[in-house]
Amino acid sequence: MLDFLTHLDRRWLFLAMTFALVLPLLWPARLPFRVSRMVQDVYDQVEHLPPNSTVLCSIDYDPASQPEIEPFTRAVFRHLLRGGHKMVIITLWDKAPPIVNGLIGDVIEGEYVRGTGFFEGHPHPEYRYGTHYAYLGFKAGKETVIAGLGQNFRQIYPADSRETPLSRLPVMDRISSLRDFPLIINSSAGFPGAKEYVQQVVTRYNLPFVAATTAVSVTDLTPYYPAQIRGLIPGMRGSAEYEQLMGYSGNGIAGLNVLTFGQLLVIASIVLGNVIFFATRRRERLARTQGGA
Amino acid sequence: MVSLYEVFGHWFAIFITVATLSYLYEDNPFYKFVEHLYVGTTIGYEIIVQFYDTVKPNLIDRLASPALGASRLVYIGLLVLVLFLFMRYNKNLAWLGRIPIAFVIGIYAGQNVPAVANSDLIAQVQATVEGVRSFAAGDTAGSQFPLWAQYLGVFVLVSGLIAGLVYFFFSIEHKGSIKHISRYGVWVLMVGFGASFGFTVQGRISLAIGRAMQCLGVNESAAQAEAFHSRVVSVVCVVVIFGTIIFLQRRTKKNTPDSASPPTPTG
């Protein structure tokens, strides 16, 4: 048995992981989970915004991080729209524009304006581009751009993604720097992202800032919570918790159930690997002792 | 209404996913195709985006703008600095490349050193002290943990911070009580690395879940499900890709002379 396990082809493990991920998706099992304080704080920040607020959403992720962060981004868009808030959307990632256009098309123009999906039967045709939301596009320059946004927003973004000057967008009235937003929401998959926002502007100007991040970055960003980052969404788990707070089940909750099975397999593999290691070592020691005798 | 473009895009995404994962079985032509496709499209996309979002608005448009007048000369200077970066390919002029690099390093250092010192040192120390101070003052009402857990948390925070710093303090020899404290610091660091590893595993599994969701058509709308047939396409892709790999594998084995046979004696 030990020989069999020692020489087990690693591809069996890959196959086991495939089953661990695919089977719970085919036959979903809703596992219970609790909403953490970090996620609750993000929800509360959005929930307690003054009416008719204009919120900055910085969407800084690429397709590779979509499964972890997009469920939250969709949920927070719905949350902001449910509260009737205005949105200014930017991105500092060059691969993000197609994602942002998809989000605007699906959630804002599709669900909220036309009254489908989450807002089924409640269309809001009065919610218009330029007046209630605007997409300013991608801006190259990484943390230099973030620092610039803290000083003079309009110098960094003189126009939106459609080349319309900001002065002609009513949603940008009274916005001249990041300090004019009552909340900044950052969906961040790495550099530049939440860490750079904290370093360049959040700490300096004491800005109300919340972030969603990939699981890999959680330990890097946790020290900033709650003093600098007022709420934090840790990966797919955080997205699922936010969906629960919003009262619907999307890709976050569906993914979290599967994630649990995947994690269990990884833990079992680590335990089994250690058992094999110690058993092999013990057998070698015994063999040496018997050989020496 | 789902367009034909979307349908083929979705099918191609499934094919690419299965082809990429087929590398876990063994290296094969499908994986090689996807690898080259990924590198090619990424570079092509980056070049276009960087040109239209960086070079054109920040340099070409400003050089061509009469409204900027003589101040446009500044941008000619910047263009020269950019050209200096490419001088590294000429052995005699390579030193010119150091000038723009010096600018970049200087600007980044000037921008980041005070920012990082403020956010990662001063603000962090403030937050740590404030957390302990408010706990000592009896401000525990907002916590979701029981009191004993809060005591433990503060103890681990303060002792772990000090022990971690002691581990990196090399001006005194690590023996006696200092040795034990630094050992505790190592344990604290290991717990931190363990948490990072756990989150990294979680992140990687999340990515796999994202692909699995697309391949299985999870949370598709009724119109999408009717148009995509994701599960059927996934099964077809798996059968075609892995079937071809196994076929190629057998053919290669058949055509390769048995390497296990002993070499023929010569002479």
Coordinates of C-alpha atoms in Angstrom, one line a residue:
Chain A
M1 CA 0.0 0.0 0.0
L2 CA 2.8 2.4 1.0
D3 CA 4.7 1.6 -2.2
F4 CA 1.5 2.2 -4.3
L5 CA 0.9 5.6 -2.6
T6 CA 4.6 6.6 -2.9
H7 CA 4.6 6.0 -6.6
L8 CA 1.1 7.2 -7.3
D9 CA 1.0 9.2 -10.5
R10 CA 0.2 12.8 -9.7
R11 CA -2.3 12.9 -12.5
W12 CA -4.7 10.9 -10.3
L13 CA -4.7 13.9 -7.9
F14 CA -5.5 16.2 -10.8
L15 CA -8.4 13.9 -11.8
A16 CA -9.6 13.9 -8.1
M17 CA -9.5 17.7 -8.1
T18 CA -11.5 17.8 -11.3
F19 CA -14.2 15.6 -9.7
A20 CA -14.1 17.7 -6.5
L21 CA -14.9 20.8 -8.5
V22 CA -17.2 19.4 -11.2
L23 CA -19.5 17.1 -9.1
P24 CA -20.6 19.8 -6.6
L25 CA -21.4 22.1 -9.6
L26 CA -23.5 19.4 -11.2
W27 CA -25.3 18.5 -8.0
P28 CA -25.1 21.7 -5.8
A29 CA -25.1 21.4 -2.1
R30 CA -25.8 24.6 -0.2
L31 CA -23.3 24.6 2.8
P32 CA -23.9 27.1 5.6
F33 CA -21.5 30.0 6.2
R34 CA -21.3 33.1 8.3
V35 CA -20.7 36.7 7.1
S36 CA -17.4 38.0 8.4
R37 CA -17.0 41.5 10.0
M38 CA -14.8 42.6 7.1
V39 CA -17.5 41.9 4.5
Q40 CA -20.3 43.3 6.7
D41 CA -18.3 46.6 7.0
V42 CA -18.2 46.9 3.2
Y43 CA -21.9 46.3 3.1
D44 CA -22.5 48.9 5.8
Q45 CA -20.4 51.5 4.1
V46 CA -22.6 51.3 1.0
E47 CA -25.8 50.9 3.0
H48 CA -25.1 54.1 5.0
L49 CA -24.2 56.4 2.1
P50 CA -26.1 59.6 2.0
P51 CA -28.9 59.6 -0.6
N52 CA -28.0 60.3 -4.2
S53 CA -24.3 59.9 -3.5
T54 CA -21.7 59.7 -6.3
V55 CA -19.4 56.7 -5.7
L56 CA -16.1 56.0 -7.4
C57 CA -15.6 52.4 -8.6
S58 CA -12.1 51.5 -9.6
I59 CA -12.3 48.1 -11.4
D60 CA -8.8 46.8 -11.5
Y61 CA -8.8 43.2 -12.5
D62 CA -8.3 41.1 -15.6
P63 CA -10.1 37.9 -16.8
A64 CA -7.8 35.7 -14.7
S65 CA -9.3 37.1 -11.5
Q66 CA -12.9 37.3 -12.7
P67 CA -14.2 34.3 -10.8
E68 CA -13.1 35.7 -7.5
I69 CA -13.9 39.4 -7.8
E70 CA -16.6 39.7 -10.4
P71 CA -19.4 38.3 -8.2
F72 CA -18.7 41.0 -5.7
T73 CA -18.4 43.7 -8.3
R74 CA -21.8 42.7 -9.7
A75 CA -23.3 42.6 -6.2
V76 CA -21.9 46.0 -5.2
F77 CA -23.1 47.5 -8.5
R78 CA -26.6 46.2 -7.7
H79 CA -26.3 47.5 -4.1
L80 CA -25.4 51.0 -5.3
L81 CA -28.2 50.9 -7.9
R82 CA -30.7 49.7 -5.4
G83 CA -29.8 52.7 -3.2
G84 CA -30.2 55.0 -6.2
H85 CA -26.6 56.2 -6.1
K86 CA -24.5 57.5 -9.0
M87 CA -21.4 55.8 -10.2
V88 CA -18.1 57.0 -11.7
I89 CA -16.2 54.0 -13.0
I90 CA -12.5 53.9 -13.9
T91 CA -9.8 51.3 -14.4
L92 CA -6.1 51.2 -14.1
W93 CA -5.7 47.8 -15.7
D94 CA -5.3 47.7 -19.4
K95 CA -7.1 44.3 -19.7
A96 CA -10.1 45.5 -17.7
P97 CA -12.0 47.7 -20.3
P98 CA -13.8 44.8 -21.9
I99 CA -14.8 43.5 -18.4
V100 CA -16.1 47.0 -17.4
N101 CA -18.1 47.4 -20.6
G102 CA -19.6 44.0 -19.9
L103 CA -20.5 44.9 -16.3
I104 CA -22.1 48.2 -17.4
G105 CA -24.0 46.5 -20.2
D106 CA -25.3 43.7 -18.0
V107 CA -25.9 45.2 -14.6
I108 CA -26.6 48.9 -15.2
E109 CA -28.1 49.1 -18.7
G110 CA -29.5 45.5 -18.7
E111 CA -30.8 44.8 -15.2
Y112 CA -31.4 48.3 -13.7
V113 CA -32.4 50.4 -16.7
R114 CA -34.4 47.7 -18.5
G115 CA -35.7 46.0 -15.3
T116 CA -34.4 42.5 -15.8
G117 CA -32.5 40.0 -13.6
F118 CA -32.0 41.4 -10.1
F119 CA -34.3 44.3 -10.8
E120 CA -36.9 42.2 -12.6
G121 CA -40.1 44.2 -13.2
H122 CA -38.6 47.5 -11.9
P123 CA -37.1 49.3 -14.9
H124 CA -35.4 52.7 -14.3
P125 CA -35.2 54.4 -17.8
E126 CA -34.4 57.7 -16.1
Y127 CA -31.0 56.3 -15.0
R128 CA -28.8 57.7 -17.9
Y129 CA -25.2 57.7 -18.9
G130 CA -23.5 61.0 -18.1
T131 CA -26.2 62.1 -15.6
H132 CA -26.2 59.1 -13.2
Y133 CA -23.2 57.1 -14.2
A134 CA -20.0 57.5 -16.3
Y135 CA -17.2 55.3 -17.4
L136 CA -14.0 57.2 -17.7
G137 CA -11.9 54.4 -19.2
F138 CA -8.4 53.0 -18.7
K139 CA -5.6 55.3 -17.7
A140 CA -2.0 54.1 -17.9
G141 CA 0.5 55.2 -15.2
K142 CA -0.3 52.9 -12.3
E143 CA 0.3 54.5 -8.8
T144 CA 1.2 57.9 -10.5
V145 CA -2.3 58.1 -11.8
I146 CA -3.7 57.3 -8.3
A147 CA -1.6 60.0 -6.7
G148 CA -2.7 62.4 -9.4
L149 CA -6.4 61.6 -8.9
G150 CA -5.9 62.6 -5.3
Q151 CA -4.7 66.1 -6.3
N152 CA -6.7 66.9 -9.5
F153 CA -9.1 64.4 -10.9
R154 CA -9.8 66.3 -14.1
Q155 CA -6.2 66.7 -15.0
I156 CA -5.8 62.9 -15.0
Y157 CA -9.2 62.3 -16.6
P158 CA -10.1 65.3 -18.8
A159 CA -12.7 63.2 -20.7
D160 CA -14.6 60.0 -20.4
S161 CA -14.1 56.8 -22.5
R162 CA -16.3 58.3 -25.2
E163 CA -14.1 61.4 -25.4
T164 CA -16.8 63.6 -23.8
P165 CA -15.2 66.3 -21.6
L166 CA -16.0 65.8 -17.9
S167 CA -17.4 69.3 -17.8
R168 CA -20.3 68.1 -20.0
L169 CA -21.1 65.1 -17.6
P170 CA -23.5 66.2 -14.9
V171 CA -22.5 63.2 -12.8
M172 CA -19.1 64.8 -12.4
D173 CA -20.4 68.1 -11.1
R174 CA -18.7 69.0 -7.8
I175 CA -16.0 66.3 -8.4
S176 CA -12.5 67.7 -8.6
S177 CA -10.5 65.2 -6.6
L178 CA -10.9 61.8 -4.8
R179 CA -11.8 63.7 -1.6
D180 CA -15.2 64.6 -3.2
F181 CA -16.4 61.0 -3.3
P182 CA -18.2 59.8 -0.2
L183 CA -16.9 56.3 -0.9
I184 CA -14.2 54.7 -3.1
I185 CA -14.8 51.0 -4.0
N186 CA -11.9 49.1 -5.5
S187 CA -12.1 45.7 -7.1
S188 CA -8.4 44.9 -7.0
A189 CA -6.5 41.8 -8.3
G190 CA -3.0 43.1 -7.7
F191 CA -0.8 45.9 -8.9
P192 CA -1.9 48.6 -9.2
G193 CA -4.8 48.2 -6.8
A194 CA -5.9 48.5 -3.2
K195 CA -2.4 48.6 -1.7
E196 CA -1.4 51.5 -4.0
Y197 CA -4.6 53.3 -3.3
V198 CA -3.9 53.0 0.5
Q199 CA -0.3 54.1 0.0
Q200 CA -0.8 57.0 -2.4
V201 CA -4.1 58.6 -1.4
V202 CA -6.2 56.8 1.3
T203 CA -3.8 57.3 4.2
R204 CA -2.7 60.8 3.0
Y205 CA -6.3 62.2 2.7
N206 CA -8.1 59.8 5.1
L207 CA -10.5 58.7 2.3
P208 CA -13.4 56.3 2.9
F209 CA -12.1 53.3 1.0
V210 CA -13.3 49.6 0.7
A211 CA -11.8 46.9 -1.4
A212 CA -12.4 43.5 -2.9
T213 CA -9.3 41.5 -3.5
T214 CA -8.1 38.1 -4.7
A215 CA -7.4 35.5 -2.0
V216 CA -3.7 35.7 -2.7
S217 CA -3.6 39.3 -1.7
V218 CA -5.7 39.0 1.5
T219 CA -2.8 38.6 3.9
D220 CA -1.1 41.7 2.3
L221 CA -4.1 43.9 2.8
T222 CA -5.5 42.6 6.1
P223 CA -3.1 44.8 8.2
Y224 CA -4.7 47.9 6.6
Y225 CA -8.2 46.9 7.9
P226 CA -10.0 48.6 9.5
A227 CA -8.0 51.8 10.0
Q228 CA -7.1 52.4 6.3
I229 CA -9.3 50.0 4.4
R230 CA -12.8 50.3 6.0
G231 CA -14.0 47.0 4.7
L232 CA -12.4 44.1 2.8
I233 CA -13.8 41.4 0.5
P234 CA -11.5 38.4 0.7
G235 CA -11.7 36.5 -2.7
M236 CA -14.5 34.2 -3.7
R237 CA -15.6 33.7 -0.1
G238 CA -16.1 37.4 0.4
S239 CA -18.0 37.6 -2.8
A240 CA -20.3 34.9 -1.6
E241 CA -20.9 36.6 1.8
Y242 CA -21.7 39.8 0.0
E243 CA -24.3 38.0 -2.2
Q244 CA -25.8 36.6 0.9
L245 CA -26.1 40.0 2.4
M246 CA -27.7 41.2 -0.8
G247 CA -30.2 38.3 -0.6
Y248 CA -29.5 36.4 -3.7
S249 CA -27.4 33.5 -4.8
G250 CA -25.0 34.1 -7.7
N251 CA -21.6 32.8 -8.9
G252 CA -20.1 33.7 -5.5
I253 CA -22.3 31.4 -3.5
A254 CA -22.2 28.7 -6.2
G255 CA -18.4 28.9 -6.2
L256 CA -18.0 28.9 -2.4
N257 CA -19.8 25.6 -2.1
V258 CA -17.4 24.1 -4.6
L259 CA -14.4 25.8 -3.1
T260 CA -15.1 23.9 0.2
F261 CA -14.8 20.5 -1.5
G262 CA -11.6 21.6 -3.3
Q263 CA -10.1 22.8 -0.1
L264 CA -11.0 19.6 1.6
L265 CA -9.2 17.6 -1.1
V266 CA -6.1 19.8 -0.7
I267 CA -6.1 19.4 3.1
A268 CA -6.6 15.6 2.7
S269 CA -3.7 15.5 0.2
I270 CA -1.4 17.4 2.6
V271 CA -2.3 15.1 5.5
L272 CA -1.8 12.0 3.3
G273 CA 1.5 13.3 1.9
N274 CA 2.8 13.8 5.4
V275 CA 1.6 10.4 6.5
I276 CA 3.4 8.8 3.5
F277 CA 6.5 10.8 4.3
F278 CA 6.7 9.8 7.9
A279 CA 5.8 6.2 7.2
T280 CA 8.5 6.0 4.5
R281 CA 11.1 7.5 6.8
R282 CA 10.1 5.1 9.6
R283 CA 10.4 2.1 7.2
E284 CA 13.8 3.2 6.0
R285 CA 15.0 3.6 9.6
L286 CA 13.8 0.2 10.5
A287 CA 15.5 -1.3 7.4
R288 CA 18.8 0.4 8.4
T289 CA 18.5 -0.9 11.9
Q290 CA 17.9 -4.4 10.8
G291 CA 20.6 -4.2 8.1
G292 CA 23.1 -2.9 10.8
A293 CA 22.2 -5.8 13.1
Chain B
M1 CA -31.0 37.0 -28.1
V2 CA -27.6 35.4 -28.3
S3 CA -25.5 36.2 -31.3
L4 CA -23.6 33.6 -33.3
Y5 CA -20.4 35.5 -32.4
E6 CA -21.1 34.9 -28.7
V7 CA -21.9 31.2 -29.3
F8 CA -18.6 30.6 -31.1
G9 CA -16.7 32.7 -28.6
H10 CA -18.2 30.6 -25.8
W11 CA -17.4 27.3 -27.5
F12 CA -13.8 28.5 -28.3
A13 CA -13.4 29.5 -24.6
I14 CA -14.4 25.9 -23.6
F15 CA -12.0 24.4 -26.1
I16 CA -9.1 26.6 -24.9
T17 CA -9.9 25.7 -21.3
V18 CA -9.8 22.0 -21.9
A19 CA -6.7 22.3 -24.2
T20 CA -4.8 24.3 -21.5
L21 CA -5.7 21.8 -18.8
S22 CA -4.7 18.9 -21.0
Y23 CA -1.1 19.9 -20.2
L24 CA -1.7 18.3 -16.8
Y25 CA -1.9 15.0 -18.6
E26 CA 1.2 15.6 -20.7
D27 CA 2.6 18.1 -23.2
N28 CA 0.7 18.0 -26.4
P29 CA 0.0 20.0 -29.7
F30 CA -3.3 21.4 -28.4
Y31 CA -1.6 23.0 -25.4
K32 CA 1.2 24.3 -27.6
F33 CA -1.4 25.9 -29.9
V34 CA -3.1 27.6 -26.9
E35 CA 0.2 28.7 -25.4
H36 CA 1.3 30.4 -28.7
L37 CA -2.2 31.9 -29.1
Y38 CA -2.1 33.3 -25.6
V39 CA 1.3 34.9 -26.0
G40 CA 0.4 36.3 -29.4
T41 CA -2.9 37.8 -28.5
T42 CA -1.6 39.2 -25.2
I43 CA 1.3 41.0 -26.9
G44 CA -0.9 42.2 -29.8
Y45 CA -3.5 43.5 -27.3
E46 CA -0.9 45.2 -25.1
I47 CA 0.8 47.0 -28.0
I48 CA -2.5 48.4 -29.3
V49 CA -3.7 49.5 -25.8
Q50 CA -0.4 51.0 -24.9
F51 CA -0.2 52.9 -28.2
Y52 CA -3.8 54.3 -28.1
D53 CA -4.0 54.9 -24.3
T54 CA -0.5 56.0 -23.5
V55 CA 1.7 57.0 -26.5
K56 CA -1.0 58.7 -28.6
P57 CA -2.7 60.9 -26.0
N58 CA 0.4 61.7 -24.0
L59 CA 2.9 62.3 -26.8
I60 CA 1.6 62.3 -30.4
D61 CA -1.6 64.3 -29.7
R62 CA 0.2 66.8 -27.6
L63 CA 3.0 67.2 -30.1
A64 CA 0.4 67.8 -32.8
S65 CA -1.7 70.2 -30.7
P66 CA -1.2 73.8 -31.9
A67 CA -3.0 75.0 -28.7
L68 CA 0.1 74.0 -26.6
G69 CA 2.4 76.4 -28.6
A70 CA 6.1 76.3 -27.7
S71 CA 5.5 74.2 -24.7
R72 CA 5.3 71.3 -27.1
L73 CA 9.2 71.3 -27.1
V74 CA 9.0 69.7 -23.6
Y75 CA 7.4 66.6 -25.2
I76 CA 10.2 66.5 -27.8
G77 CA 12.6 66.3 -24.9
L78 CA 10.6 63.4 -23.5
L79 CA 10.5 61.7 -26.8
V80 CA 14.4 61.9 -26.9
L81 CA 14.5 60.3 -23.5
V82 CA 12.3 57.5 -24.7
L83 CA 14.6 57.0 -27.7
F84 CA 17.6 56.9 -25.3
L85 CA 16.1 53.7 -23.8
F86 CA 16.6 51.9 -27.1
M87 CA 20.3 52.9 -27.2
R88 CA 21.2 49.9 -25.1
Y89 CA 21.3 47.9 -28.4
N90 CA 24.3 50.0 -29.5
K91 CA 27.4 49.2 -27.4
N92 CA 28.9 52.7 -27.7
L93 CA 25.7 54.6 -26.9
A94 CA 24.3 52.2 -24.3
W95 CA 25.2 54.7 -21.5
L96 CA 22.5 57.1 -22.7
G97 CA 19.9 54.6 -21.6
R98 CA 20.8 55.3 -18.0
I99 CA 19.4 58.9 -18.2
P100 CA 15.7 58.0 -18.6
I101 CA 16.1 55.1 -16.2
A102 CA 17.5 57.6 -13.6
F103 CA 14.4 59.8 -14.2
V104 CA 12.0 56.8 -13.7
I105 CA 13.8 55.6 -10.5
G106 CA 14.0 59.2 -9.2
I107 CA 10.3 59.9 -9.7
Y108 CA 9.2 56.5 -8.3
A109 CA 11.4 56.8 -5.3
G110 CA 10.3 60.4 -4.6
Q111 CA 6.7 59.4 -5.0
N112 CA 6.7 56.1 -3.1
V113 CA 9.2 56.6 -0.2
P114 CA 7.1 59.1 1.7
A115 CA 3.8 57.4 0.7
V116 CA 5.0 54.0 1.9
A117 CA 6.6 55.4 5.1
N118 CA 3.3 57.1 5.9
S119 CA 0.9 54.3 5.1
D120 CA 2.9 51.2 6.0
L121 CA 4.9 52.5 9.0
I122 CA 3.4 55.5 10.7
A123 CA -0.3 54.6 10.1
Q124 CA 0.3 50.9 10.9
V125 CA 2.0 51.7 14.2
Q126 CA -0.8 54.2 15.0
A127 CA -3.5 51.5 14.2
T128 CA -1.7 48.9 16.3
V129 CA -1.4 51.2 19.3
E130 CA -4.9 52.5 18.9
G131 CA -6.3 49.0 18.8
V132 CA -4.5 48.0 22.0
R133 CA -5.3 51.3 23.7
S134 CA -9.1 51.1 22.9
F135 CA -9.1 47.5 24.2
A136 CA -7.3 48.5 27.4
A137 CA -9.8 51.3 27.8
G138 CA -12.6 48.7 27.8
D139 CA -14.0 49.5 24.3
T140 CA -14.9 46.0 23.3
A141 CA -18.6 46.5 22.4
G142 CA -18.2 46.4 18.6
S143 CA -16.3 43.1 18.5
Q144 CA -17.8 39.8 17.3
F145 CA -15.6 37.7 19.5
P146 CA -16.0 36.8 23.2
L147 CA -13.8 38.7 25.7
W148 CA -11.3 35.9 26.3
A149 CA -10.7 35.7 22.5
Q150 CA -10.1 39.5 22.4
Y151 CA -7.5 39.2 25.3
L152 CA -5.8 36.4 23.3
G153 CA -5.9 38.5 20.2
V154 CA -4.2 41.5 21.8
F155 CA -1.6 39.2 23.5
V156 CA -0.8 37.5 20.1
L157 CA -0.7 40.9 18.4
V158 CA 1.7 42.6 20.8
S159 CA 3.9 39.6 21.6
G160 CA 4.0 38.5 18.0
L161 CA 5.0 42.0 16.8
I162 CA 7.8 42.2 19.4
A163 CA 9.0 38.7 18.8
G164 CA 9.0 39.2 15.0
L165 CA 11.0 42.3 15.3
V166 CA 13.5 40.6 17.7
Y167 CA 14.0 37.8 15.1
F168 CA 15.2 40.5 12.6
F169 CA 17.3 42.3 15.2
F170 CA 20.9 41.1 14.6
S171 CA 22.8 43.5 16.7
I172 CA 22.7 41.2 19.7
E173 CA 23.5 37.5 19.7
H174 CA 20.4 35.2 19.7
K175 CA 21.0 33.2 22.8
G176 CA 19.3 32.8 26.2
S177 CA 16.0 34.5 26.4
I178 CA 16.5 36.3 23.1
K179 CA 16.8 33.0 21.4
H180 CA 13.4 31.9 22.8
I181 CA 11.8 35.2 21.8
S182 CA 13.2 35.1 18.3
R183 CA 12.1 31.4 18.0
Y184 CA 8.6 32.5 18.9
G185 CA 9.0 35.2 16.3
V186 CA 9.8 32.6 13.7
W187 CA 6.6 30.7 14.7
V188 CA 4.5 33.8 14.2
L189 CA 6.1 34.4 10.8
M190 CA 5.4 30.7 9.8
V191 CA 1.8 31.1 10.8
G192 CA 1.7 34.2 8.6
F193 CA 3.3 32.3 5.7
G194 CA 0.9 29.4 6.2
A195 CA -2.1 31.8 6.0
S196 CA -0.7 33.2 2.8
F197 CA -0.3 29.7 1.4
G198 CA -3.8 28.8 2.4
F199 CA -5.2 31.9 0.7
T200 CA -3.1 31.2 -2.4
V201 CA -4.5 27.7 -2.7
Q202 CA -8.0 29.1 -2.2
G203 CA -7.3 31.6 -5.0
R204 CA -6.1 29.0 -7.4
I205 CA -9.0 26.7 -6.8
S206 CA -11.3 29.7 -7.3
L207 CA -9.8 30.2 -10.8
A208 CA -10.4 26.6 -11.6
I209 CA -14.0 26.9 -10.4
G210 CA -14.5 29.9 -12.7
R211 CA -13.4 27.8 -15.7
A212 CA -15.5 24.8 -14.5
M213 CA -18.6 27.1 -14.2
Q214 CA -18.2 28.3 -17.8
C215 CA -17.6 24.8 -19.1
L216 CA -20.7 23.5 -17.3
G217 CA -22.8 26.5 -18.0
V218 CA -23.6 27.4 -14.4
N219 CA -25.8 30.4 -13.9
E220 CA -26.4 30.9 -17.6
S221 CA -29.6 32.6 -18.6
A222 CA -32.3 30.5 -20.3
A223 CA -31.4 32.1 -23.7
Q224 CA -27.7 31.4 -23.2
A225 CA -28.3 27.8 -22.1
E226 CA -30.4 27.2 -25.2
A227 CA -27.7 28.6 -27.5
F228 CA -24.5 27.4 -25.8
H229 CA -25.1 23.8 -24.9
S230 CA -22.0 24.2 -22.7
R231 CA -22.0 20.7 -21.2
V232 CA -22.3 18.9 -24.6
V233 CA -19.5 21.1 -26.0
S234 CA -17.3 20.4 -23.0
V235 CA -17.7 16.7 -23.3
V236 CA -17.0 16.9 -27.0
C237 CA -13.8 18.9 -26.4
V238 CA -12.6 16.5 -23.7
V239 CA -13.2 13.5 -25.9
V240 CA -11.6 15.1 -29.0
I241 CA -8.6 16.5 -27.2
F242 CA -7.8 13.6 -24.9
G243 CA -8.6 11.1 -27.6
T244 CA -6.2 12.7 -30.0
I245 CA -3.5 12.9 -27.3
I246 CA -3.8 9.2 -26.5
F247 CA -3.8 8.3 -30.2
L248 CA -0.6 10.4 -30.8
Q249 CA 0.9 8.8 -27.7
R250 CA 0.3 5.3 -28.9
R251 CA 1.5 6.1 -32.4
T252 CA 4.7 7.6 -31.1
K253 CA 5.3 4.5 -28.9
K254 CA 4.7 2.2 -31.9
N255 CA 7.1 4.1 -34.1
T256 CA 9.9 4.5 -31.4
P257 CA 12.3 1.5 -31.2
D258 CA 12.3 -0.2 -27.9
S259 CA 14.7 1.8 -25.8
A260 CA 14.6 -0.7 -23.0
S261 CA 16.3 -3.4 -25.1
P262 CA 20.0 -3.9 -24.3
P263 CA 22.4 -2.2 -26.8
T264 CA 23.7 -4.5 -29.5
P265 CA 27.4 -5.4 -28.8
T266 CA 29.7 -4.2 -31.4
G267 CA 33.2 -5.1 -32.5

